[in-house]
């Protein structure tokens, strides 16, 4: 590859290469609403001002998403870092499958739809109800409903909506619900199909737990969607408006569950024997547990009452090794030869560490959507259990405990490469609470202050980067003017979604004998360039299949 013809490899350092992923901390110059810049971050500032650094793209086509209007996210970001090149990601794969008709010809779709027809059952859709394009997209849902009603002749369709307020505006639910009701009205008029919203609730309250952090969320989702148990309303709009009046300041992700009832007060859409169920999220982490609840025979997380006999499918295969779910609509990207896999082949000892909220990202997603290790002897995966409390109440989360274990790993001499994720920036950023977000950023900086001496002591190398932005942009901005959006009292409107900002990339190499420069031939550096760069810093030739490395090494005497 032309970009590598003049590269030399550095001398291998005695200590480990440590990659710090500051999850959800992008780079933005503007201070207003920038929780990271507003905080006291002396250690990051020192690294930024004194070490080789650049900015990386972490969104859009650079990481495999459909367009440059699409925000990055933790799943895609860790996929991109671990894979070392661009792969088409969930939303893009689903778009292609729907537009080509491949989804509707596939075994997964046919299994669910044919089961409904055979048993004269209803077709249920459950998933995140927005166009955030991080976990799902409402357009995918609408196209499937339309095809089911118009082409397949399904007569009864029920939708169970999980309100977002995280990847989109924090109180934007009605912006989706009201037009969607008009869409369903049109489908009913054109086809005679009985299409209705049946239940719902906030994504951080029901159904969408991840990493087995809180199975109670999934159990509550089961009671709401399947059993039709819960507070009843005549419409989703009524439910949302009522909860907003009763719980001042509540945002969409935290809205309690609701069940839609008919004029007799009976739920319009509990899931029954003979029904089909499609979970339409394409991202896996928050889809695995509800999929297990529908599919597993020996399931012990909670008692499934009732447990109807249904045909279940996910939008994608959420776990390729454990094959969850067994049936899915769209094939996932097949990511082979990831950084972790190829480094194992070279005998490189690796450690991955994070708290529960991001543990799957430094393992499963980093490894190309693959569970388990490539080599039991060479790899150590360490999970620090997360607290089950609202993140704004403890914005420091488990960063100190993660750092304790990280420092043990650095000083042990047992690892050549260590990857660590600090979840604070993303998880606290999603709350929309600026004060908590500032503390979250300062917490990560405190941890950097503990890591730097360990790198110096062991003569290792430190990379500081992120997977996407969030914390650096806590206020909504008008898309046309760029001005901060304010409420009637003049207060900035909180932003809870990810951003389109680049992320920092810093290298601290206290023991290095070479002068580090950034490769001018890498015109648009992105997360996919990190893997080849790590090979460089380990003194290894980067794989030709990877996007080129970011660095050039020169003798300091030149």
Coordinates of C-alpha atoms in Angstrom, one line a residue, residues 372-380:
X372 CA -15.7 -15.2 23.9
X373 CA -11.9 -15.0 23.6
X374 CA -9.7 -15.9 20.7
X375 CA -7.1 -17.4 23.0
X376 CA -7.7 -18.3 26.7
X377 CA -4.0 -18.1 27.5
X378 CA -3.3 -14.8 25.9
X379 CA -6.4 -12.8 26.8
X380 CA -7.9 -11.6 30.1

